[in-house]
Coordinates of N, CA and C and ligand atoms in Angstrom, one line a residue:
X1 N 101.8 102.1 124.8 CA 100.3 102.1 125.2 C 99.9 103.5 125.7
X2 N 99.0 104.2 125.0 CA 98.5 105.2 124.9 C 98.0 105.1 127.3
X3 N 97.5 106.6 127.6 CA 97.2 106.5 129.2 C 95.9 106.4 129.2
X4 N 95.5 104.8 129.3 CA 94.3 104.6 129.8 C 93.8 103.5 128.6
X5 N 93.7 103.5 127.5 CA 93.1 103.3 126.3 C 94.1 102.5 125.1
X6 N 94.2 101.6 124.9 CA 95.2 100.9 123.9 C 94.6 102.3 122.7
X7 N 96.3 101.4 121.5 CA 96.1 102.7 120.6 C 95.1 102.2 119.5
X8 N 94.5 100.6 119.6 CA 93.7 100.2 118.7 C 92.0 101.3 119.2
X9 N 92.4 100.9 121.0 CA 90.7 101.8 121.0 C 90.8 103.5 121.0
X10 N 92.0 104.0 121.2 CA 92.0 105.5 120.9 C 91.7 105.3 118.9
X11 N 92.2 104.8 118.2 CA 92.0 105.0 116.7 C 90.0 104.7 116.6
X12 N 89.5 103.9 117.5 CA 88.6 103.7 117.5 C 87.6 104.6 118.0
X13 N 88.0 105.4 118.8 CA 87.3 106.5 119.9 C 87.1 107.8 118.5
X14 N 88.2 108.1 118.7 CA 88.4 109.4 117.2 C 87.8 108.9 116.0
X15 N 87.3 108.0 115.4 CA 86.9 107.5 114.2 C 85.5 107.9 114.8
X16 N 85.0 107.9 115.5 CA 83.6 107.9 116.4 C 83.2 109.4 116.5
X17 N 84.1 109.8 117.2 CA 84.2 111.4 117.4 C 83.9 112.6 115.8
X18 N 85.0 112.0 115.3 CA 84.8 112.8 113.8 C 85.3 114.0 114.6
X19 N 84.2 115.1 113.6 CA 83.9 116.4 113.5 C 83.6 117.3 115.0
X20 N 82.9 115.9 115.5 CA 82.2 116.5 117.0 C 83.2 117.4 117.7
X21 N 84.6 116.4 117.8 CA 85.6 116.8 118.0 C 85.8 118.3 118.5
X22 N 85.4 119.1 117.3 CA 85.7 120.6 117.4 C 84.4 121.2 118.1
X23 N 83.6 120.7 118.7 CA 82.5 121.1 119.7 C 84.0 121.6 121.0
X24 N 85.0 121.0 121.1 CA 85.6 121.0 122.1 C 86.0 122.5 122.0
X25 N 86.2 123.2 121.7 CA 86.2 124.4 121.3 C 86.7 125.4 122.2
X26 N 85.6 125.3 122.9 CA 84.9 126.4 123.7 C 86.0 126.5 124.5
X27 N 87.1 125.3 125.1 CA 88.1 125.2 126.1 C 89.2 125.4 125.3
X28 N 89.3 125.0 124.1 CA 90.5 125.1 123.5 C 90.9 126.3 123.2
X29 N 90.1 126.7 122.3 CA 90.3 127.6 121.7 C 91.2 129.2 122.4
X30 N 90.6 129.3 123.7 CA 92.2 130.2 124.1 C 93.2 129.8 124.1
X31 N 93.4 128.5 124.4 CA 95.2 127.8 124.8 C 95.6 128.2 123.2
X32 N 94.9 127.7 122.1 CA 95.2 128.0 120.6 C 95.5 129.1 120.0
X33 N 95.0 129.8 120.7 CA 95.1 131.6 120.3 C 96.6 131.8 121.3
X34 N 96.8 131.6 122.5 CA 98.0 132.1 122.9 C 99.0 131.7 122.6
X35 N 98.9 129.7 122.0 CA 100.1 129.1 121.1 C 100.2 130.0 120.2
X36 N 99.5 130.7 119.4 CA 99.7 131.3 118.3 C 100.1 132.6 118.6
X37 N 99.4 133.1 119.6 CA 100.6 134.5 119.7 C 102.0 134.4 120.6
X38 N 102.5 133.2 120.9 CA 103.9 133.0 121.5 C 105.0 132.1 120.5
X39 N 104.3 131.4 119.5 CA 105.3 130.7 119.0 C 105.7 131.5 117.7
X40 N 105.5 132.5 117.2 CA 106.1 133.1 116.1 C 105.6 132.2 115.2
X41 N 104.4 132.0 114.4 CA 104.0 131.1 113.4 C 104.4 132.2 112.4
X42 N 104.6 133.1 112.4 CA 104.7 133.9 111.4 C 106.4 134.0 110.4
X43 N 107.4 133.0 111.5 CA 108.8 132.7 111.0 C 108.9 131.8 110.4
X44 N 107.7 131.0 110.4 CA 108.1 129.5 110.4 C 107.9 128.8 108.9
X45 N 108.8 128.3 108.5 CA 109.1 127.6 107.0 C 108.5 126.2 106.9
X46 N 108.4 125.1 107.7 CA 108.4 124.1 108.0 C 107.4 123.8 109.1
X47 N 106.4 123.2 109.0 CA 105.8 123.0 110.3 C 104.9 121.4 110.5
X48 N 105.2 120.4 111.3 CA 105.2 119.2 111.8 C 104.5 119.5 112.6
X49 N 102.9 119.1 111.7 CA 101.9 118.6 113.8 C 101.3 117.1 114.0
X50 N 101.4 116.9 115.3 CA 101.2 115.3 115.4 C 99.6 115.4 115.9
X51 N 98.6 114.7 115.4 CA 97.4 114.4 115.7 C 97.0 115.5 115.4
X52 N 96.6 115.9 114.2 CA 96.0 117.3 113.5 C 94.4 117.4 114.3
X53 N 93.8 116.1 114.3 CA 92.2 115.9 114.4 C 91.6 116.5 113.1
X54 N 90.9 117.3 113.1 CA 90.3 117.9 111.9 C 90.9 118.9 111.1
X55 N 92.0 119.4 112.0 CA 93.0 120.2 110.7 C 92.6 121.5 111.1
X56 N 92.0 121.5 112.2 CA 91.4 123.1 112.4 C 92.5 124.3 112.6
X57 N 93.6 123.9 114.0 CA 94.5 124.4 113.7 C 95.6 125.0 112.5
X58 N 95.4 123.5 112.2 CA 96.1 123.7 110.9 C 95.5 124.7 109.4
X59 N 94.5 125.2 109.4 CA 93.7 125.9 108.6 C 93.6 127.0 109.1
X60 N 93.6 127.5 110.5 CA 94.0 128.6 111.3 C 95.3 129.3 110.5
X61 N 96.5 128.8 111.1 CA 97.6 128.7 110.7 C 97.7 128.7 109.7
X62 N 97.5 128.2 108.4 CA 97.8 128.4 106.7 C 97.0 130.0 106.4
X63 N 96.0 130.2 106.3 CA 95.0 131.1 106.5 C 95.7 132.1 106.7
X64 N 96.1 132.9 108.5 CA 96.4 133.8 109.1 C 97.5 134.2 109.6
X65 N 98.3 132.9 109.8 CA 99.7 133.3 110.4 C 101.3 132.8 109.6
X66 N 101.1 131.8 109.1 CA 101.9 131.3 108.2 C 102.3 132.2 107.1
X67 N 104.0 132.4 106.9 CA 104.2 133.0 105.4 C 103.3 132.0 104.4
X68 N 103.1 132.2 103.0 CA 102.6 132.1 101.7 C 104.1 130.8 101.4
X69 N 104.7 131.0 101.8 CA 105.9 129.8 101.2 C 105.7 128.4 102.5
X70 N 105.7 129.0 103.6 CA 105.3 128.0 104.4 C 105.0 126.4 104.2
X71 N 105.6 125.1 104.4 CA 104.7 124.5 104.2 C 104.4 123.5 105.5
X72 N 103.1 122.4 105.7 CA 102.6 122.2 106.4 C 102.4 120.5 106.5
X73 N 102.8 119.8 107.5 CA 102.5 118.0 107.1 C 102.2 117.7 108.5
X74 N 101.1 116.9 108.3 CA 100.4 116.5 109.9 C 100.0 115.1 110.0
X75 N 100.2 114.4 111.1 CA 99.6 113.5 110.8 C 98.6 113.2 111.7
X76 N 97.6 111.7 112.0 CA 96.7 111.5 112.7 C 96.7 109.9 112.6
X77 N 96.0 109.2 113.7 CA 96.0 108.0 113.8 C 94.8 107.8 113.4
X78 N 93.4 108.3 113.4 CA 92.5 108.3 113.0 C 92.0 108.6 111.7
X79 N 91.6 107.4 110.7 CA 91.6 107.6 109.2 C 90.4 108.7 109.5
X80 N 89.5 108.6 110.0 CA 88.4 109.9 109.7 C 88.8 111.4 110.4
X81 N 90.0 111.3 111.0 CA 90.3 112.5 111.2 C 90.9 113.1 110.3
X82 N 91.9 112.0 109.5 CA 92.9 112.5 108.2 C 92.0 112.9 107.2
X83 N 90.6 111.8 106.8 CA 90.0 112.6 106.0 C 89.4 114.0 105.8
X84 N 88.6 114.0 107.2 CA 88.2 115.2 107.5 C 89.1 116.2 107.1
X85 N 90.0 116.2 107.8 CA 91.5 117.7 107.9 C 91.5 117.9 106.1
X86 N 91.6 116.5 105.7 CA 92.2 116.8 104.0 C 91.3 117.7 103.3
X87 N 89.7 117.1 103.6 CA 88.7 118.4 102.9 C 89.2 119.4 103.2
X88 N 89.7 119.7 104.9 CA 90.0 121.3 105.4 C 90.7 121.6 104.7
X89 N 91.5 121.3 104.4 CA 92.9 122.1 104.0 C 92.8 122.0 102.2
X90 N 92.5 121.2 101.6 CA 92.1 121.1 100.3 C 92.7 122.6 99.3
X91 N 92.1 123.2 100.2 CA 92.5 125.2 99.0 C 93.9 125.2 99.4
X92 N 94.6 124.2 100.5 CA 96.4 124.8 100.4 C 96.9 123.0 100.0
X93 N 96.4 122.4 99.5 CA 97.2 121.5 99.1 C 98.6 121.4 98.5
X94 N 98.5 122.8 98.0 CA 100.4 122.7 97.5 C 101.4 122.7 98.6
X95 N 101.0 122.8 99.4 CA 101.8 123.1 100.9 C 101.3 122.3 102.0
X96 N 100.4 121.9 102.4 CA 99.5 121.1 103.2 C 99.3 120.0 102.9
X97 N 99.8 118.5 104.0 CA 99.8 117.2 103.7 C 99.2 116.2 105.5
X98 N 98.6 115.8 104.8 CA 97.9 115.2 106.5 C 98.3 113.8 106.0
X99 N 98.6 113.0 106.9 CA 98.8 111.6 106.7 C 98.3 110.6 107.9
X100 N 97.8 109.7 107.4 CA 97.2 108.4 108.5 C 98.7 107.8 108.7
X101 N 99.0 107.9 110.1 CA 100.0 106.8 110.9 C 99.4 106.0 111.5
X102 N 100.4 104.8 112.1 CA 100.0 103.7 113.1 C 99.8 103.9 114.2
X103 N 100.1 105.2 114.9 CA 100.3 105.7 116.4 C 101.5 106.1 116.8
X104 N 102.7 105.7 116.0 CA 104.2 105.5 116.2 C 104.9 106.7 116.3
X105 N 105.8 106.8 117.4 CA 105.5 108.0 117.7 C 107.5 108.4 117.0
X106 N 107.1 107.8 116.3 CA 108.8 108.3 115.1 C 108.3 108.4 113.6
X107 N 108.6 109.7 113.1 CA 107.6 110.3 111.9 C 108.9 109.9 110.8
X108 N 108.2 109.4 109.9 CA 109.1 109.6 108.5 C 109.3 110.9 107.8
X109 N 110.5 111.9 108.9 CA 110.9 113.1 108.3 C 112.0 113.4 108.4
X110 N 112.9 114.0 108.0 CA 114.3 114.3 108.2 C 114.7 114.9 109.9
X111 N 115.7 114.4 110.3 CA 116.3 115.5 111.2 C 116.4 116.6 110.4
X112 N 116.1 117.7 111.8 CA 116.4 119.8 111.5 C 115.3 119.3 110.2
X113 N 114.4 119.1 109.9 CA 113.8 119.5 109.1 C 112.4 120.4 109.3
X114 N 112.4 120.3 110.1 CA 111.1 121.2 111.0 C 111.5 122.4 111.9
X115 N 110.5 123.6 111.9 CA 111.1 124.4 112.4 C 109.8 124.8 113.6
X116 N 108.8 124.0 112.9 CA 107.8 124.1 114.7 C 107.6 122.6 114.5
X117 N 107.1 122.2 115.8 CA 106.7 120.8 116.0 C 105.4 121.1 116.8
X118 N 104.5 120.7 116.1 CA 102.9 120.9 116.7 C 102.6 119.9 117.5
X119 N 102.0 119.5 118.4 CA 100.9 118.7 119.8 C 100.0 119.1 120.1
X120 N 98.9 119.8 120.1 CA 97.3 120.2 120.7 C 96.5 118.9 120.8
X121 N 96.7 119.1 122.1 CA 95.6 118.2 123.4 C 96.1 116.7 122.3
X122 N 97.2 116.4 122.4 CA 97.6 114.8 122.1 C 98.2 114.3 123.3
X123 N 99.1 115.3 123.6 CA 100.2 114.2 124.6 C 99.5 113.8 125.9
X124 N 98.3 114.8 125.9 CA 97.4 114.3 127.5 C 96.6 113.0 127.1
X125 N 96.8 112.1 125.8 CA 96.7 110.9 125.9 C 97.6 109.8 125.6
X126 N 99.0 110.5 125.5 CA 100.1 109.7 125.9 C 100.3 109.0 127.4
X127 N 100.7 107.9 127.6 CA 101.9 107.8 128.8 C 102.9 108.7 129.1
X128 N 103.5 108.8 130.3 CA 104.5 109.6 130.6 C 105.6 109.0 129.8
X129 N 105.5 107.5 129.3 CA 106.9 106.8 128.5 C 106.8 107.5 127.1
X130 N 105.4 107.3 126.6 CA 105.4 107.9 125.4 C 105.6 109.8 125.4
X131 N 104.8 110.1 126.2 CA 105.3 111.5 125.7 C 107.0 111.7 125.9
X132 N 107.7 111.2 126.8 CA 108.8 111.2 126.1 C 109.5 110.7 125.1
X133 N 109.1 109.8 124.5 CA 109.4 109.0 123.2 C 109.1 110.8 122.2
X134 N 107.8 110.8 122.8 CA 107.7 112.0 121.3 C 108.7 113.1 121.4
X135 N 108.9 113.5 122.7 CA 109.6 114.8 122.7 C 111.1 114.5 122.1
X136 N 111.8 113.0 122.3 CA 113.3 112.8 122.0 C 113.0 113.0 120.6
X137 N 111.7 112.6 119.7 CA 111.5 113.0 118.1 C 111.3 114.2 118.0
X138 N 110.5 115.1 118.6 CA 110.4 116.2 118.1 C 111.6 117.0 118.2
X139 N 112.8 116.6 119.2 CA 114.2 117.2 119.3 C 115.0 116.8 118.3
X140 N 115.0 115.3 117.7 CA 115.4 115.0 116.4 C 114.8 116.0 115.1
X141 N 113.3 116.3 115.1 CA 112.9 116.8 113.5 C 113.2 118.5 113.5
X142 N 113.5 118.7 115.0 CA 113.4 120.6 114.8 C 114.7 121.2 114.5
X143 N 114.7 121.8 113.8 CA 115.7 123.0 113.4 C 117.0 123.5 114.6
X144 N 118.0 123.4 114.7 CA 118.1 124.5 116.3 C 117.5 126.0 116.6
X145 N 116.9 126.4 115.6 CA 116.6 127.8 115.8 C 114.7 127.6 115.9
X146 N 114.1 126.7 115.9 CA 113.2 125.9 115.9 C 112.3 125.8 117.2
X147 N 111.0 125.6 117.2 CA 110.1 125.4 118.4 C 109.3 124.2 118.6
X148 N 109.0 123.7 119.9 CA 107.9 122.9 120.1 C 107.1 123.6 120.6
X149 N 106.0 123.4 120.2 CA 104.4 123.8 120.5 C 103.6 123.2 120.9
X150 N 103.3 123.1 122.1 CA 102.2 122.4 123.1 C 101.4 122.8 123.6
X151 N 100.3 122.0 123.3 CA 99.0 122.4 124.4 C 98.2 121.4 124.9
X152 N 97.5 121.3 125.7 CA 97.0 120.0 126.1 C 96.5 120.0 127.6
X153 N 95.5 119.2 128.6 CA 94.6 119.6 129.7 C 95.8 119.4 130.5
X154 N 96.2 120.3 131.5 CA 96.8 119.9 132.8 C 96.3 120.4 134.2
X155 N 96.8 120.5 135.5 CA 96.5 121.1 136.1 C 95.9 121.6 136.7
X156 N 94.6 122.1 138.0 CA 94.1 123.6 137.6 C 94.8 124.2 138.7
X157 N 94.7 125.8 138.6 CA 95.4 126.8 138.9 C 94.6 127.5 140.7
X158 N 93.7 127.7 139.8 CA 92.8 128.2 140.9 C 91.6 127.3 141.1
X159 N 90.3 127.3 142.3 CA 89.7 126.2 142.6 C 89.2 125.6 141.7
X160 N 88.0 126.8 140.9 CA 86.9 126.1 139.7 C 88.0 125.0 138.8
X161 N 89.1 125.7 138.8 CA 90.1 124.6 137.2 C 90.5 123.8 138.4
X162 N 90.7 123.7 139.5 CA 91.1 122.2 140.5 C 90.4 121.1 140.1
X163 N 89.1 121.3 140.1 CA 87.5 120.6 140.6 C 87.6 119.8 139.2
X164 N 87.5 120.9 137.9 CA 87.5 120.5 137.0 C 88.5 119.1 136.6
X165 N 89.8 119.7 137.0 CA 91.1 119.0 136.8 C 90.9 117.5 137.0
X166 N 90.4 117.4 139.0 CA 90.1 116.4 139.5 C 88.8 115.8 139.0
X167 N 87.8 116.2 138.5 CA 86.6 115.6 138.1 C 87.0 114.4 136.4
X168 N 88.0 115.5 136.0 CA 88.6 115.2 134.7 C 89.2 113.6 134.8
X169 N 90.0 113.8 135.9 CA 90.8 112.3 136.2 C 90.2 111.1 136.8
X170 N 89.5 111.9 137.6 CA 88.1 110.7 138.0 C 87.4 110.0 136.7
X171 N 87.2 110.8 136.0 CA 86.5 110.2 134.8 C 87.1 109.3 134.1
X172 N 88.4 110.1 133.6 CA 89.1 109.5 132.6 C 90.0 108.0 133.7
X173 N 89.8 107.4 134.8 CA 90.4 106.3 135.2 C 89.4 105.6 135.2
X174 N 87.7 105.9 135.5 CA 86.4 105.3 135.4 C 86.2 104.8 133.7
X175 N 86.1 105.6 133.2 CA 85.4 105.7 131.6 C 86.6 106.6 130.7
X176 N 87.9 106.2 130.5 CA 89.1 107.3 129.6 C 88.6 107.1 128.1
X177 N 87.6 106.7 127.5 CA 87.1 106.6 126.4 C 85.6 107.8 126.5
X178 N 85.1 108.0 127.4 CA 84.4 109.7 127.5 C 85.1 110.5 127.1
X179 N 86.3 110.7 128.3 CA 87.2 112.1 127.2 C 88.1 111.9 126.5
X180 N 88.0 111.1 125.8 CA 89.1 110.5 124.3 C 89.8 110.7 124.6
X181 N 90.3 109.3 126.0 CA 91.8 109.0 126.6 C 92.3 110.0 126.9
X182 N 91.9 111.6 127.3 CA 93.0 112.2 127.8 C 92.7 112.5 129.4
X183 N 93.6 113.4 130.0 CA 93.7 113.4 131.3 C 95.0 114.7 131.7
X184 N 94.8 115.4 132.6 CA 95.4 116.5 133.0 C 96.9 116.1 133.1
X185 N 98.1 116.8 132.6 CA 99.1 116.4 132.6 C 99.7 117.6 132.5
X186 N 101.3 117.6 133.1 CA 102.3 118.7 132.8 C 103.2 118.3 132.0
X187 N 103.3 118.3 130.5 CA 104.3 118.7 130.1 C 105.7 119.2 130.2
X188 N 105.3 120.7 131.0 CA 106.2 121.1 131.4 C 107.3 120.5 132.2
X189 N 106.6 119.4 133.4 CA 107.7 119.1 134.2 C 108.4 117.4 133.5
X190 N 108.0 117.4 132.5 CA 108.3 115.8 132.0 C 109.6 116.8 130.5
X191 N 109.8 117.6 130.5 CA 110.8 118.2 129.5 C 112.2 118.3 129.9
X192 N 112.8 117.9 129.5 CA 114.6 117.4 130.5 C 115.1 118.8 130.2
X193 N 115.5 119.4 131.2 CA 116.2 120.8 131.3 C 117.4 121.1 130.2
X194 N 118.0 119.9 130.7 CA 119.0 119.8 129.7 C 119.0 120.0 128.0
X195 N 117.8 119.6 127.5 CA 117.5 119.4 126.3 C 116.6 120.5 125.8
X196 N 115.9 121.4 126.5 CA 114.9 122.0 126.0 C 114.9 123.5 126.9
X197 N 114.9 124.8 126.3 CA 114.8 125.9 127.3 C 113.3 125.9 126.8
X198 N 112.4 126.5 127.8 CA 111.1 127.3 128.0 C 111.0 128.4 127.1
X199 N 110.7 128.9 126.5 CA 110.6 130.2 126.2 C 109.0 130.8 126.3
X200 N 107.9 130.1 126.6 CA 106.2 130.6 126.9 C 105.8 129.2 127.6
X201 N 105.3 129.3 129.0 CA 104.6 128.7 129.7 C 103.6 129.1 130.3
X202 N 102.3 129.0 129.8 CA 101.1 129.8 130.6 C 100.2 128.5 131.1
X203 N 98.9 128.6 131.7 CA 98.3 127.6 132.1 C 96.9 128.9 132.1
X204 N 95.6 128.4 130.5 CA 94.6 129.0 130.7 C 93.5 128.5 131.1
X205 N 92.3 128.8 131.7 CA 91.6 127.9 132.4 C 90.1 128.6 131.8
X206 N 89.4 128.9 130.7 CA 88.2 128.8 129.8 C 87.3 127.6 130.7
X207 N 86.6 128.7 131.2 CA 84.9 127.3 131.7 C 85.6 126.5 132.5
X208 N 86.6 126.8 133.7 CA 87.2 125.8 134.4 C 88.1 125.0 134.0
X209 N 88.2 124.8 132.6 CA 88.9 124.0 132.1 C 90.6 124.1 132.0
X210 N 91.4 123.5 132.8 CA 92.7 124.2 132.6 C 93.9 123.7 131.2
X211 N 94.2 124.3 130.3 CA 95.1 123.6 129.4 C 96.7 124.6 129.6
X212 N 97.6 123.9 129.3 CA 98.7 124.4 129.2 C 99.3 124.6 127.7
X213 N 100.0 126.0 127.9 CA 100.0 126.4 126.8 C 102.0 126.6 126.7
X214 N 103.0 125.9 125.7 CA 104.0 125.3 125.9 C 105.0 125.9 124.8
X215 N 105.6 126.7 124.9 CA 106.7 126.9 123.7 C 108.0 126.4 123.9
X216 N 109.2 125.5 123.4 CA 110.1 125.4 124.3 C 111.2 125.2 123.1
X217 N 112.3 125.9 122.8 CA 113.6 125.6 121.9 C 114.3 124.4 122.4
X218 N 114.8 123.6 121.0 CA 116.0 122.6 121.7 C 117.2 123.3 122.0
X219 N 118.0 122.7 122.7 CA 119.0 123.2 123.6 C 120.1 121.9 122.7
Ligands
SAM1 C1 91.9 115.3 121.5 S1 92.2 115.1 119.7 C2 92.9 116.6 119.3 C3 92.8 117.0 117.9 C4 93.4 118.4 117.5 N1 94.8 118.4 117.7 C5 92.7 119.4 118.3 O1 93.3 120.2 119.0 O2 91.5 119.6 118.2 C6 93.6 114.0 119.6 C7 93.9 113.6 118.2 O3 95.2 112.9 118.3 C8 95.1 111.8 117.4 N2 96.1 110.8 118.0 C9 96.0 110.1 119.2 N3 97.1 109.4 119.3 C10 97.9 109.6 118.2 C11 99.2 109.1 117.8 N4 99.9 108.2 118.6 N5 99.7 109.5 116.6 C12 99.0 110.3 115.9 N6 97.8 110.8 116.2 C13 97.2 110.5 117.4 C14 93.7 111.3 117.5 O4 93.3 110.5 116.4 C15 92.9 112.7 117.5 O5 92.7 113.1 116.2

């Protein structure tokens, strides 16, 4: 059970949302830019993201930083998000594959088959049970020479991203269907030491908003 929101009404929230979705932007979009200048998208052969939404990322990435051999499989619990992304991506279809799942957070892929494992702003609508469920898979699908890639609301740092933080969590325990089930969360400290070294941990705060930005090798 997704935090706050069963996964029938998160699939129901994002079918609603659509496109709007990428109005969110304005907050994202630095955490997206420093995932992309910390995780070497530019090595990467294989890449696994969970909850694409519109595929924006993922058209980022094929576009600008991905080698030309690269290829790309995402999935989404929201059939209107899968559709959406598929228009996106459409000009790399030979390499780019979005798929509707049930929410389940164990992907039909090989172990070591992946050499990034993508998350943007998903697991801040996991449970703390599920986001571990996902990290034990994304340590099963990655490469050992391989990364996880996270981003998603946590924290704030300084006051304005506090207020925010706290305004954020008030909401989302009032009404977690306003901000599409998510809620400020660390990642970082829910990653078992043992299993995973850090290699990029930043925390950027755009318009107050604080997201964490997460690179971390399996160990
Ligand atoms: C906040 S949106 C983020 C979308 C996109 N990654 C971005 O950064 O704009 C969360 C997305 O995760 C999807 N999602 C939520 N729970 C999921 C699950 N258990 N499995 C797959 N996708 C899920 C939603 O349908 C939605 O598209």
């Amino acid at each position: 059970m997704p935090a706050g929101l069963s996964v029938a009404d998160v699939e129901a929230v994002y079918d609603r949302v659509g496109r709007v979705q990428d109005a969110h932007r304005f907050y994202e979009a630095p955490a997206l830019r420093a995932l992309r200048t910390h995780a070497a998208f530019h090595r990467a052969e294989a890449v696994f993201e969970v909850g694409c939404g519109t595929g924006r990322l993922a058209a980022d990435l094929l576009r600008d930083d991905l080698p030309p051999s690269a290829t790309y499989r995402a999935v989404d619990l929201s059939a209107t998000m899968v559709e959406i992304a598929q228009a996106r991506l459409a000009s790399f279809a030979d390499r780019a594959s979005v798929r509707k799942t049930d929410g389940r957070l164990r992907f039909d892929c090989s172990a070591g088959g992946a050499d990034r494992v993508v998350a943007a702003y998903v697991l801040d609508l996991l449970s703390q049970r599920e986001v571990r469920t996902f990290l034990k898979e994304a340590h099963r699908l990655l490469a050992p020479s391989g990364s996880l890639c996270v981003t998603g609301l946590t924290d704030g740092r300084d006051l304005p991203s506090r207020v925010v933080a706290s305004l954020w969590r008030g909401l989302h325990r009032a009404r977690p269907a306003w901000v599409g089930g998510c809620r400020p969360l660390c990642v970082r400290a829910i990653l078992a030491p043992d299993r995973w070294r850090v290699v990029h941990h930043e925390v950027v705060t755009p318009w107050g908003v604080p997201s964490e930005v997460l690179v971390a090798r399996p160990l």
